[in-house]
PDB file of C-alpha atoms in Angstrom:
ATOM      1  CA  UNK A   1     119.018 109.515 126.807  1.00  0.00           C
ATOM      2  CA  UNK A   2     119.079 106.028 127.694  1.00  0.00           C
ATOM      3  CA  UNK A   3     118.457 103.279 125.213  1.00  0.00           C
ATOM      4  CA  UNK A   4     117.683 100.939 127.124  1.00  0.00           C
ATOM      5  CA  UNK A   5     113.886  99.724 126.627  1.00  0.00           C
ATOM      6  CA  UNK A   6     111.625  97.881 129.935  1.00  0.00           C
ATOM      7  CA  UNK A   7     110.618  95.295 129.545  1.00  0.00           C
ATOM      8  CA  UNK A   8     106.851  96.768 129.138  1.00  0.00           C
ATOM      9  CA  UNK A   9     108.132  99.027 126.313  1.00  0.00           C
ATOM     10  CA  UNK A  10     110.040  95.744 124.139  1.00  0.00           C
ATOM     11  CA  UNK A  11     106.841  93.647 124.802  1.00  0.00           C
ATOM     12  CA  UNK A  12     104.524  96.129 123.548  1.00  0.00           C
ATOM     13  CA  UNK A  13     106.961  97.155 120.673  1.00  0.00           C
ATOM     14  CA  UNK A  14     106.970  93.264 119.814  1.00  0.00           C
ATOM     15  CA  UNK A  15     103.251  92.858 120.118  1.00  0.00           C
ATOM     16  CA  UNK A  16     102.643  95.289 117.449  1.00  0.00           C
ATOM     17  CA  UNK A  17     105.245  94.340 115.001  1.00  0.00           C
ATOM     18  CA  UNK A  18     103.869  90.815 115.294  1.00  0.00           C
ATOM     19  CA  UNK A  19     100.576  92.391 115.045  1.00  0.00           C
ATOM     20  CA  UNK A  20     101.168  94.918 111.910  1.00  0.00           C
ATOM     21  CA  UNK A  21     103.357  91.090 110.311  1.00  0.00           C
ATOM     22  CA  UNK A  22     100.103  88.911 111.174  1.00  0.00           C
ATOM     23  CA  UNK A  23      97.635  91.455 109.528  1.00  0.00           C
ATOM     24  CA  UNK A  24     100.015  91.989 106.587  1.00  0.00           C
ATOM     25  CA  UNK A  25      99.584  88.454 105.814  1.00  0.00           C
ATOM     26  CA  UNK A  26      96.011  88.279 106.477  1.00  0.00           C
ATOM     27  CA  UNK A  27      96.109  91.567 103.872  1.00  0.00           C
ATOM     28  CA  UNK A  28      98.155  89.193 100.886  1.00  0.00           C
ATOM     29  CA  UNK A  29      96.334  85.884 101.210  1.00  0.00           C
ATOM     30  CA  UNK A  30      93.216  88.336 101.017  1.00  0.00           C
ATOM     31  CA  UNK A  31      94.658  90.224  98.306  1.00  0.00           C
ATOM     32  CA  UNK A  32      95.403  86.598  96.278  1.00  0.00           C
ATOM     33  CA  UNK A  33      92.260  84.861  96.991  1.00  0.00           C
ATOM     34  CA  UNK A  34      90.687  88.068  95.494  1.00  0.00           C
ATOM     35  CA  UNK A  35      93.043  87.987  92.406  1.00  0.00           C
ATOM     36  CA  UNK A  36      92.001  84.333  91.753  1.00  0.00           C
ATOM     37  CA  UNK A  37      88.013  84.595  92.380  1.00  0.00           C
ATOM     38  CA  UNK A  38      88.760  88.302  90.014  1.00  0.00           C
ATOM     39  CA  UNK A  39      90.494  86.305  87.202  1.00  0.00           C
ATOM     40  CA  UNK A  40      88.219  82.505  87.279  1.00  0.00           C
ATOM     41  CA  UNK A  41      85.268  85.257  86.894  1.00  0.00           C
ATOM     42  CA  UNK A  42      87.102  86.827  83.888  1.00  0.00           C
ATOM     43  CA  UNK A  43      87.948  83.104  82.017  1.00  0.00           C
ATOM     44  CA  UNK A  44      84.838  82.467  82.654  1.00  0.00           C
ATOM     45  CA  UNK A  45      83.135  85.685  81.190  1.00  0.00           C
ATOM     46  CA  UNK A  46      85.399  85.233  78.625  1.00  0.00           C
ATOM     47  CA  UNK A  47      84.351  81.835  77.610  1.00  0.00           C
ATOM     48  CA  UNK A  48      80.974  82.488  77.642  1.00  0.00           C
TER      49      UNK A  48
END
């Protein structure tokens, strides 16, 4: 078994970590914007 990687192999593991990191923090800005718009709706339900 060798562990050595090509250089193919360590740019296309890279690529996809930095993809899966990029898309997780697309997924949490997302996720907050959606928390905010959720909880301005519910003030202003409430205050209504």
């Amino acid at each position: 078994m060798q562990s050595n990687k090509t250089p193919g192999e360590m740019v296309t593991q890279w690529s996809s970590l930095k993809f899966l990191h990029s898309s997780l923090l697309y997924f949490r800005s997302y996720n907050d914007s959606l928390t905010r718009c959720f909880a301005s709706n519910t003030q202003s339900a409430l205050f209504l």
